[in-house]
Amino acid sequence: MGTSESAAAKVTIDPSFTVGPVRRRTFGAFVEHLGRCVYTGIFEPEHPKADEDGFRTDVLDLTRELGVSTVRYPGGNFVSGYRWEDGVGPVEQRPARLDLAWHSTDPNLVGVDEFARWSAKAGVETMMAVNLGTRGTQEALDLLEYCNIDGGTAFSDQRKANGAEDGYGIKMWCLGNEMDGPWQIGHKNALEYGRLAADTARGMRMIDPDLELVACGSSGPTMPTFGEWEQVVLTETYELVDLISAHQYFEDFGDLQEHLAAGHKMDSFIRDIVAHIDHVKSVKKSDKEVNISFDEWNVWHMSRGESKSPSGQDWPVAPVLLEDVYTVADAVVVGDLLITLLRNTDRVHSASLAQLVNVIAPIMTEPGGRAWKQTTFHPFALTSRHAVGTVLQLAVESPLVSGGKTTGFTALSAVATLDADKGEAVVFAVNRSATDALTLDAAVAGLGNVKVIEAVTYANKDPYWQATADDSTSVLPVENVSVKADGGRLTAELPAVSWSMIRVALEP
């Protein structure tokens, strides 16, 4: 591409070709004790919209509108130095602790019980992470007992005394966080971590054999140990875990076309992880399939000033950290990353947008003031709401684009879902070209007669437009009037740097 004339991309959509089910856990998020995610994010007792537990109801409302399914907690790097016992019991007796991961102070006003109450109000499933950095198997077992045993033991009775009569029934547990990273408190090599994770998983399954356990994978595809780490860790844990984690962030370094390659890069990362998993499966001659928890992903402009932690003697509570302000282009990238996760639903069984509030987040707040939606809120919310049923395998013919060091990737990124019960199919499409419009020409005869019931596109003449507290609504998804369904074909014009959603009803 590279001319002003609109190029064409052809797609064939047929319900006979499927990838797997749409998994609600694909639409997870992440709350870490980092910056203002918890304090003045989800929790601010002095706020005029705080409820009886100190939670901001405006943030709860936006969380529900975003369509979040699971929330990973309490970290992140934070968890590798966390003592969960500090965050339970009478608030006035809880100690403030140094958070070495983010050079901050955690007052421990929010802990396990508070987060469980918040999760219930938000209607989300808790995904709990345990500290395998400074702590180990016993502390993980203690936390599991506190959370999930209904009563009759020391830790479960302690929870009951703290006001939660019934156990929380948390099913998903992360066995540490990014233990391959030298920045991680308690960083370990693959064999050290693999054996600790196996011991911890074995003990946790003695309490509940039906837990869903996530081993730490590499914290990114550029890690020098990527691949070797997965092989060693899974050799130790393969029969004990259900998932291995993947983390990947994307940044715009000033080359928009390169930035729009994010989905292409994520797709390559997923394929590589699957290859490493299946290699271990083959060597072990196992019948079990381990899958991927992509439990940290987002656009994160980590080279910018707002991502620099405090230093020296400054250990503030809830400092401004990682508060990226997102552009329309960033939102298009986020929409494309969701498309990529859906396209890989056969092996990606869970995912977590990092993070939920204030910290590289779709929701922003002012202390004591307003809450608003960032640009990235919109593709996430609409995809979560309308991606239902089965993910279809598409045949795609698309022009290629190149940007920076990433060459020859498709201008069109698309996925479709089919809700047979409702009689509805949805196409999610991103035009990754930074300069040229794209004509989508989809053969949909396999779906029968279709009628367009909604078609929206998120784009702007200025792809670097940003939402603020004063203006979060000037650029919203708008009706795409070019979308037509006629004679077994669905056509649409997709502007450069755009995300689109097209919903069609299947008529008898």
PDB file of N, CA and C in Angstrom, residues 207-287:
ATOM      1  N   ILE A 207      -5.131 -29.340  48.551  1.00  0.00           N
ATOM      2  CA  ILE A 207      -6.276 -28.654  49.157  1.00  0.00           C
ATOM      3  C   ILE A 207      -7.470 -28.681  48.207  1.00  0.00           C
ATOM      4  N   ASP A 208      -7.220 -28.420  46.931  1.00  0.00           N
ATOM      5  CA  ASP A 208      -8.300 -28.411  45.936  1.00  0.00           C
ATOM      6  C   ASP A 208      -7.727 -28.859  44.594  1.00  0.00           C
ATOM      7  N   PRO A 209      -7.999 -30.100  44.183  1.00  0.00           N
ATOM      8  CA  PRO A 209      -7.428 -30.597  42.926  1.00  0.00           C
ATOM      9  C   PRO A 209      -7.981 -29.917  41.684  1.00  0.00           C
ATOM     10  N   ASP A 210      -9.063 -29.161  41.833  1.00  0.00           N
ATOM     11  CA  ASP A 210      -9.703 -28.545  40.674  1.00  0.00           C
ATOM     12  C   ASP A 210      -9.292 -27.098  40.436  1.00  0.00           C
ATOM     13  N   LEU A 211      -8.296 -26.615  41.168  1.00  0.00           N
ATOM     14  CA  LEU A 211      -7.799 -25.263  40.919  1.00  0.00           C
ATOM     15  C   LEU A 211      -7.245 -25.158  39.501  1.00  0.00           C
ATOM     16  N   GLU A 212      -7.272 -23.940  38.961  1.00  0.00           N
ATOM     17  CA  GLU A 212      -6.645 -23.662  37.667  1.00  0.00           C
ATOM     18  C   GLU A 212      -5.388 -22.848  37.938  1.00  0.00           C
ATOM     19  N   LEU A 213      -4.241 -23.442  37.671  1.00  0.00           N
ATOM     20  CA  LEU A 213      -2.966 -22.873  38.074  1.00  0.00           C
ATOM     21  C   LEU A 213      -2.186 -22.386  36.858  1.00  0.00           C
ATOM     22  N   VAL A 214      -1.549 -21.211  37.033  1.00  0.00           N
ATOM     23  CA  VAL A 214      -0.796 -20.563  35.966  1.00  0.00           C
ATOM     24  C   VAL A 214       0.666 -20.494  36.371  1.00  0.00           C
ATOM     25  N   ALA A 215       1.534 -21.146  35.620  1.00  0.00           N
ATOM     26  CA  ALA A 215       2.972 -21.028  35.831  1.00  0.00           C
ATOM     27  C   ALA A 215       3.485 -19.781  35.128  1.00  0.00           C
ATOM     28  N   CYS A 216       4.563 -19.212  35.629  1.00  0.00           N
ATOM     29  CA  CYS A 216       5.170 -18.040  34.999  1.00  0.00           C
ATOM     30  C   CYS A 216       5.883 -18.437  33.722  1.00  0.00           C
ATOM     31  N   GLY A 217       5.477 -17.841  32.609  1.00  0.00           N
ATOM     32  CA  GLY A 217       6.251 -17.923  31.392  1.00  0.00           C
ATOM     33  C   GLY A 217       7.196 -16.743  31.303  1.00  0.00           C
ATOM     34  N   SER A 218       7.776 -16.558  30.152  1.00  0.00           N
ATOM     35  CA  SER A 218       8.682 -15.420  29.957  1.00  0.00           C
ATOM     36  C   SER A 218       7.908 -14.118  30.037  1.00  0.00           C
ATOM     37  N   SER A 219       8.571 -13.085  30.523  1.00  0.00           N
ATOM     38  CA  SER A 219       7.910 -11.785  30.669  1.00  0.00           C
ATOM     39  C   SER A 219       7.940 -10.970  29.380  1.00  0.00           C
ATOM     40  N   GLY A 220       8.360 -11.592  28.289  1.00  0.00           N
ATOM     41  CA  GLY A 220       8.312 -10.949  26.988  1.00  0.00           C
ATOM     42  C   GLY A 220       9.121 -11.738  25.976  1.00  0.00           C
ATOM     43  N   PRO A 221       8.825 -11.559  24.684  1.00  0.00           N
ATOM     44  CA  PRO A 221       9.531 -12.333  23.663  1.00  0.00           C
ATOM     45  C   PRO A 221      10.984 -11.930  23.480  1.00  0.00           C
ATOM     46  N   THR A 222      11.378 -10.756  23.978  1.00  0.00           N
ATOM     47  CA  THR A 222      12.760 -10.312  23.812  1.00  0.00           C
ATOM     48  C   THR A 222      13.663 -10.752  24.956  1.00  0.00           C
ATOM     49  N   MET A 223      13.111 -11.431  25.952  1.00  0.00           N
ATOM     50  CA  MET A 223      13.947 -11.931  27.043  1.00  0.00           C
ATOM     51  C   MET A 223      14.970 -12.925  26.488  1.00  0.00           C
ATOM     52  N   PRO A 224      16.223 -12.835  26.916  1.00  0.00           N
ATOM     53  CA  PRO A 224      17.246 -13.739  26.362  1.00  0.00           C
ATOM     54  C   PRO A 224      16.993 -15.203  26.666  1.00  0.00           C
ATOM     55  N   THR A 225      16.185 -15.475  27.688  1.00  0.00           N
ATOM     56  CA  THR A 225      15.902 -16.866  28.062  1.00  0.00           C
ATOM     57  C   THR A 225      14.583 -17.369  27.501  1.00  0.00           C
ATOM     58  N   PHE A 226      13.890 -16.546  26.685  1.00  0.00           N
ATOM     59  CA  PHE A 226      12.607 -16.981  26.137  1.00  0.00           C
ATOM     60  C   PHE A 226      12.780 -18.285  25.357  1.00  0.00           C
ATOM     61  N   GLY A 227      11.903 -19.213  25.591  1.00  0.00           N
ATOM     62  CA  GLY A 227      11.984 -20.515  24.950  1.00  0.00           C
ATOM     63  C   GLY A 227      12.645 -21.516  25.871  1.00  0.00           C
ATOM     64  N   GLU A 228      13.882 -21.237  26.240  1.00  0.00           N
ATOM     65  CA  GLU A 228      14.564 -22.098  27.213  1.00  0.00           C
ATOM     66  C   GLU A 228      13.823 -22.079  28.543  1.00  0.00           C
ATOM     67  N   TRP A 229      13.361 -20.885  28.951  1.00  0.00           N
ATOM     68  CA  TRP A 229      12.612 -20.751  30.200  1.00  0.00           C
ATOM     69  C   TRP A 229      11.364 -21.630  30.163  1.00  0.00           C
ATOM     70  N   GLU A 230      10.572 -21.526  29.107  1.00  0.00           N
ATOM     71  CA  GLU A 230       9.344 -22.312  28.996  1.00  0.00           C
ATOM     72  C   GLU A 230       9.653 -23.808  29.035  1.00  0.00           C
ATOM     73  N   GLN A 231      10.703 -24.212  28.349  1.00  0.00           N
ATOM     74  CA  GLN A 231      11.044 -25.632  28.307  1.00  0.00           C
ATOM     75  C   GLN A 231      11.390 -26.159  29.694  1.00  0.00           C
ATOM     76  N   VAL A 232      12.215 -25.415  30.419  1.00  0.00           N
ATOM     77  CA  VAL A 232      12.655 -25.892  31.737  1.00  0.00           C
ATOM     78  C   VAL A 232      11.507 -25.845  32.738  1.00  0.00           C
ATOM     79  N   VAL A 233      10.770 -24.735  32.768  1.00  0.00           N
ATOM     80  CA  VAL A 233       9.672 -24.586  33.727  1.00  0.00           C
ATOM     81  C   VAL A 233       8.602 -25.641  33.482  1.00  0.00           C
ATOM     82  N   LEU A 234       8.225 -25.838  32.228  1.00  0.00           N
ATOM     83  CA  LEU A 234       7.179 -26.810  31.943  1.00  0.00           C
ATOM     84  C   LEU A 234       7.655 -28.244  32.136  1.00  0.00           C
ATOM     85  N   THR A 235       8.924 -28.499  31.961  1.00  0.00           N
ATOM     86  CA  THR A 235       9.443 -29.832  32.264  1.00  0.00           C
ATOM     87  C   THR A 235       9.202 -30.178  33.729  1.00  0.00           C
ATOM     88  N   GLU A 236       9.305 -29.165  34.611  1.00  0.00           N
ATOM     89  CA  GLU A 236       9.083 -29.379  36.042  1.00  0.00           C
ATOM     90  C   GLU A 236       7.604 -29.384  36.410  1.00  0.00           C
ATOM     91  N   THR A 237       6.772 -28.658  35.661  1.00  0.00           N
ATOM     92  CA  THR A 237       5.398 -28.380  36.134  1.00  0.00           C
ATOM     93  C   THR A 237       4.307 -28.918  35.218  1.00  0.00           C
ATOM     94  N   TYR A 238       4.625 -29.535  34.107  1.00  0.00           N
ATOM     95  CA  TYR A 238       3.648 -29.765  33.043  1.00  0.00           C
ATOM     96  C   TYR A 238       2.364 -30.434  33.536  1.00  0.00           C
ATOM     97  N   GLU A 239       2.475 -31.464  34.325  1.00  0.00           N
ATOM     98  CA  GLU A 239       1.282 -32.200  34.765  1.00  0.00           C
ATOM     99  C   GLU A 239       0.585 -31.527  35.950  1.00  0.00           C
ATOM    100  N   LEU A 240       1.162 -30.434  36.451  1.00  0.00           N
ATOM    101  CA  LEU A 240       0.631 -29.790  37.655  1.00  0.00           C
ATOM    102  C   LEU A 240      -0.079 -28.474  37.374  1.00  0.00           C
ATOM    103  N   VAL A 241       0.142 -27.890  36.190  1.00  0.00           N
ATOM    104  CA  VAL A 241      -0.450 -26.588  35.886  1.00  0.00           C
ATOM    105  C   VAL A 241      -1.370 -26.711  34.675  1.00  0.00           C
ATOM    106  N   ASP A 242      -2.205 -25.700  34.501  1.00  0.00           N
ATOM    107  CA  ASP A 242      -3.135 -25.666  33.381  1.00  0.00           C
ATOM    108  C   ASP A 242      -2.708 -24.676  32.311  1.00  0.00           C
ATOM    109  N   LEU A 243      -2.019 -23.624  32.736  1.00  0.00           N
ATOM    110  CA  LEU A 243      -1.681 -22.522  31.847  1.00  0.00           C
ATOM    111  C   LEU A 243      -0.269 -22.042  32.140  1.00  0.00           C
ATOM    112  N   ILE A 244       0.339 -21.405  31.137  1.00  0.00           N
ATOM    113  CA  ILE A 244       1.593 -20.703  31.348  1.00  0.00           C
ATOM    114  C   ILE A 244       1.382 -19.269  30.890  1.00  0.00           C
ATOM    115  N   SER A 245       1.944 -18.318  31.622  1.00  0.00           N
ATOM    116  CA  SER A 245       1.646 -16.917  31.361  1.00  0.00           C
ATOM    117  C   SER A 245       2.470 -16.369  30.204  1.00  0.00           C
ATOM    118  N   ALA A 246       1.914 -15.344  29.566  1.00  0.00           N
ATOM    119  CA  ALA A 246       2.606 -14.559  28.556  1.00  0.00           C
ATOM    120  C   ALA A 246       2.363 -13.094  28.860  1.00  0.00           C
ATOM    121  N   HIS A 247       3.415 -12.284  28.753  1.00  0.00           N
ATOM    122  CA  HIS A 247       3.318 -10.842  28.958  1.00  0.00           C
ATOM    123  C   HIS A 247       3.938 -10.139  27.756  1.00  0.00           C
ATOM    124  N   GLN A 248       3.261  -9.100  27.276  1.00  0.00           N
ATOM    125  CA  GLN A 248       3.812  -8.335  26.153  1.00  0.00           C
ATOM    126  C   GLN A 248       3.182  -6.942  26.128  1.00  0.00           C
ATOM    127  N   TYR A 249       4.048  -5.937  26.002  1.00  0.00           N
ATOM    128  CA  TYR A 249       3.605  -4.545  25.906  1.00  0.00           C
ATOM    129  C   TYR A 249       4.130  -3.936  24.603  1.00  0.00           C
ATOM    130  N   PHE A 250       3.435  -2.897  24.161  1.00  0.00           N
ATOM    131  CA  PHE A 250       3.769  -2.259  22.889  1.00  0.00           C
ATOM    132  C   PHE A 250       3.850  -0.751  23.097  1.00  0.00           C
ATOM    133  N   GLU A 251       4.758  -0.119  22.356  1.00  0.00           N
ATOM    134  CA  GLU A 251       5.004   1.304  22.534  1.00  0.00           C
ATOM    135  C   GLU A 251       5.158   1.965  21.178  1.00  0.00           C
ATOM    136  N   ASP A 252       4.651   3.179  21.062  1.00  0.00           N
ATOM    137  CA  ASP A 252       4.816   3.971  19.849  1.00  0.00           C
ATOM    138  C   ASP A 252       6.070   4.821  20.003  1.00  0.00           C
ATOM    139  N   PHE A 253       7.102   4.467  19.258  1.00  0.00           N
ATOM    140  CA  PHE A 253       8.362   5.209  19.333  1.00  0.00           C
ATOM    141  C   PHE A 253       8.453   6.297  18.272  1.00  0.00           C
ATOM    142  N   GLY A 254       7.301   6.690  17.720  1.00  0.00           N
ATOM    143  CA  GLY A 254       7.298   7.746  16.730  1.00  0.00           C
ATOM    144  C   GLY A 254       7.094   7.258  15.311  1.00  0.00           C
ATOM    145  N   ASP A 255       7.014   5.941  15.119  1.00  0.00           N
ATOM    146  CA  ASP A 255       6.726   5.363  13.801  1.00  0.00           C
ATOM    147  C   ASP A 255       5.343   4.725  13.893  1.00  0.00           C
ATOM    148  N   LEU A 256       4.342   5.431  13.398  1.00  0.00           N
ATOM    149  CA  LEU A 256       2.968   4.968  13.542  1.00  0.00           C
ATOM    150  C   LEU A 256       2.764   3.615  12.867  1.00  0.00           C
ATOM    151  N   GLN A 257       3.342   3.438  11.671  1.00  0.00           N
ATOM    152  CA  GLN A 257       3.146   2.179  10.969  1.00  0.00           C
ATOM    153  C   GLN A 257       3.753   1.006  11.743  1.00  0.00           C
ATOM    154  N   GLU A 258       4.900   1.235  12.360  1.00  0.00           N
ATOM    155  CA  GLU A 258       5.500   0.193  13.203  1.00  0.00           C
ATOM    156  C   GLU A 258       4.609  -0.100  14.405  1.00  0.00           C
ATOM    157  N   HIS A 259       4.048   0.943  15.000  1.00  0.00           N
ATOM    158  CA  HIS A 259       3.158   0.769  16.149  1.00  0.00           C
ATOM    159  C   HIS A 259       1.958  -0.097  15.774  1.00  0.00           C
ATOM    160  N   LEU A 260       1.446   0.088  14.569  1.00  0.00           N
ATOM    161  CA  LEU A 260       0.267  -0.664  14.122  1.00  0.00           C
ATOM    162  C   LEU A 260       0.583  -2.124  13.806  1.00  0.00           C
ATOM    163  N   ALA A 261       1.831  -2.517  13.937  1.00  0.00           N
ATOM    164  CA  ALA A 261       2.228  -3.920  13.753  1.00  0.00           C
ATOM    165  C   ALA A 261       2.075  -4.733  15.035  1.00  0.00           C
ATOM    166  N   ALA A 262       1.561  -4.136  16.099  1.00  0.00           N
ATOM    167  CA  ALA A 262       1.522  -4.801  17.410  1.00  0.00           C
ATOM    168  C   ALA A 262       0.798  -6.143  17.351  1.00  0.00           C
ATOM    169  N   GLY A 263      -0.358  -6.197  16.720  1.00  0.00           N
ATOM    170  CA  GLY A 263      -1.109  -7.445  16.648  1.00  0.00           C
ATOM    171  C   GLY A 263      -0.338  -8.529  15.918  1.00  0.00           C
ATOM    172  N   HIS A 264       0.357  -8.147  14.852  1.00  0.00           N
ATOM    173  CA  HIS A 264       1.208  -9.083  14.109  1.00  0.00           C
ATOM    174  C   HIS A 264       2.291  -9.653  15.027  1.00  0.00           C
ATOM    175  N   LYS A 265       2.891  -8.798  15.845  1.00  0.00           N
ATOM    176  CA  LYS A 265       3.940  -9.248  16.758  1.00  0.00           C
ATOM    177  C   LYS A 265       3.382 -10.163  17.842  1.00  0.00           C
ATOM    178  N   MET A 266       2.218  -9.813  18.381  1.00  0.00           N
ATOM    179  CA  MET A 266       1.604 -10.672  19.390  1.00  0.00           C
ATOM    180  C   MET A 266       1.284 -12.041  18.806  1.00  0.00           C
ATOM    181  N   ASP A 267       0.785 -12.076  17.592  1.00  0.00           N
ATOM    182  CA  ASP A 267       0.454 -13.348  16.959  1.00  0.00           C
ATOM    183  C   ASP A 267       1.696 -14.230  16.834  1.00  0.00           C
ATOM    184  N   SER A 268       2.826 -13.639  16.476  1.00  0.00           N
ATOM    185  CA  SER A 268       4.074 -14.400  16.368  1.00  0.00           C
ATOM    186  C   SER A 268       4.515 -14.927  17.728  1.00  0.00           C
ATOM    187  N   PHE A 269       4.373 -14.108  18.760  1.00  0.00           N
ATOM    188  CA  PHE A 269       4.737 -14.509  20.125  1.00  0.00           C
ATOM    189  C   PHE A 269       3.889 -15.706  20.566  1.00  0.00           C
ATOM    190  N   ILE A 270       2.589 -15.636  20.306  1.00  0.00           N
ATOM    191  CA  ILE A 270       1.702 -16.741  20.695  1.00  0.00           C
ATOM    192  C   ILE A 270       2.110 -18.031  19.986  1.00  0.00           C
ATOM    193  N   ARG A 271       2.379 -17.951  18.689  1.00  0.00           N
ATOM    194  CA  ARG A 271       2.776 -19.152  17.951  1.00  0.00           C
ATOM    195  C   ARG A 271       4.057 -19.750  18.532  1.00  0.00           C
ATOM    196  N   ASP A 272       5.002 -18.900  18.908  1.00  0.00           N
ATOM    197  CA  ASP A 272       6.249 -19.401  19.488  1.00  0.00           C
ATOM    198  C   ASP A 272       5.997 -20.091  20.829  1.00  0.00           C
ATOM    199  N   ILE A 273       5.150 -19.485  21.669  1.00  0.00           N
ATOM    200  CA  ILE A 273       4.862 -20.098  22.977  1.00  0.00           C
ATOM    201  C   ILE A 273       4.196 -21.448  22.790  1.00  0.00           C
ATOM    202  N   VAL A 274       3.249 -21.527  21.877  1.00  0.00           N
ATOM    203  CA  VAL A 274       2.575 -22.801  21.615  1.00  0.00           C
ATOM    204  C   VAL A 274       3.588 -23.858  21.197  1.00  0.00           C
ATOM    205  N   ALA A 275       4.545 -23.468  20.371  1.00  0.00           N
ATOM    206  CA  ALA A 275       5.569 -24.426  19.926  1.00  0.00           C
ATOM    207  C   ALA A 275       6.385 -24.935  21.108  1.00  0.00           C
ATOM    208  N   HIS A 276       6.732 -24.051  22.031  1.00  0.00           N
ATOM    209  CA  HIS A 276       7.511 -24.461  23.204  1.00  0.00           C
ATOM    210  C   HIS A 276       6.679 -25.366  24.123  1.00  0.00           C
ATOM    211  N   ILE A 277       5.415 -25.017  24.317  1.00  0.00           N
ATOM    212  CA  ILE A 277       4.540 -25.866  25.147  1.00  0.00           C
ATOM    213  C   ILE A 277       4.436 -27.261  24.545  1.00  0.00           C
ATOM    214  N   ASP A 278       4.151 -27.307  23.257  1.00  0.00           N
ATOM    215  CA  ASP A 278       3.893 -28.595  22.624  1.00  0.00           C
ATOM    216  C   ASP A 278       5.160 -29.436  22.488  1.00  0.00           C
ATOM    217  N   HIS A 279       6.301 -28.768  22.458  1.00  0.00           N
ATOM    218  CA  HIS A 279       7.562 -29.525  22.480  1.00  0.00           C
ATOM    219  C   HIS A 279       7.675 -30.312  23.784  1.00  0.00           C
ATOM    220  N   VAL A 280       7.392 -29.658  24.905  1.00  0.00           N
ATOM    221  CA  VAL A 280       7.472 -30.351  26.195  1.00  0.00           C
ATOM    222  C   VAL A 280       6.426 -31.456  26.256  1.00  0.00           C
ATOM    223  N   LYS A 281       5.219 -31.167  25.763  1.00  0.00           N
ATOM    224  CA  LYS A 281       4.170 -32.198  25.735  1.00  0.00           C
ATOM    225  C   LYS A 281       4.641 -33.433  24.963  1.00  0.00           C
ATOM    226  N   SER A 282       5.286 -33.199  23.829  1.00  0.00           N
ATOM    227  CA  SER A 282       5.756 -34.312  23.014  1.00  0.00           C
ATOM    228  C   SER A 282       6.847 -35.106  23.719  1.00  0.00           C
ATOM    229  N   VAL A 283       7.804 -34.392  24.309  1.00  0.00           N
ATOM    230  CA  VAL A 283       8.894 -35.074  25.008  1.00  0.00           C
ATOM    231  C   VAL A 283       8.353 -35.906  26.162  1.00  0.00           C
ATOM    232  N   LYS A 284       7.369 -35.369  26.866  1.00  0.00           N
ATOM    233  CA  LYS A 284       6.793 -36.080  28.015  1.00  0.00           C
ATOM    234  C   LYS A 284       5.782 -37.146  27.593  1.00  0.00           C
ATOM    235  N   LYS A 285       5.443 -37.159  26.294  1.00  0.00           N
ATOM    236  CA  LYS A 285       4.422 -38.094  25.798  1.00  0.00           C
ATOM    237  C   LYS A 285       3.137 -37.974  26.612  1.00  0.00           C
ATOM    238  N   SER A 286       2.755 -36.718  26.870  1.00  0.00           N
ATOM    239  CA  SER A 286       1.593 -36.426  27.706  1.00  0.00           C
ATOM    240  C   SER A 286       0.341 -36.266  26.864  1.00  0.00           C
ATOM    241  N   ASP A 287      -0.782 -36.641  27.425  1.00  0.00           N
ATOM    242  CA  ASP A 287      -2.071 -36.408  26.786  1.00  0.00           C
ATOM    243  C   ASP A 287      -2.669 -35.062  27.180  1.00  0.00           C
TER     244      ASP A 287
END
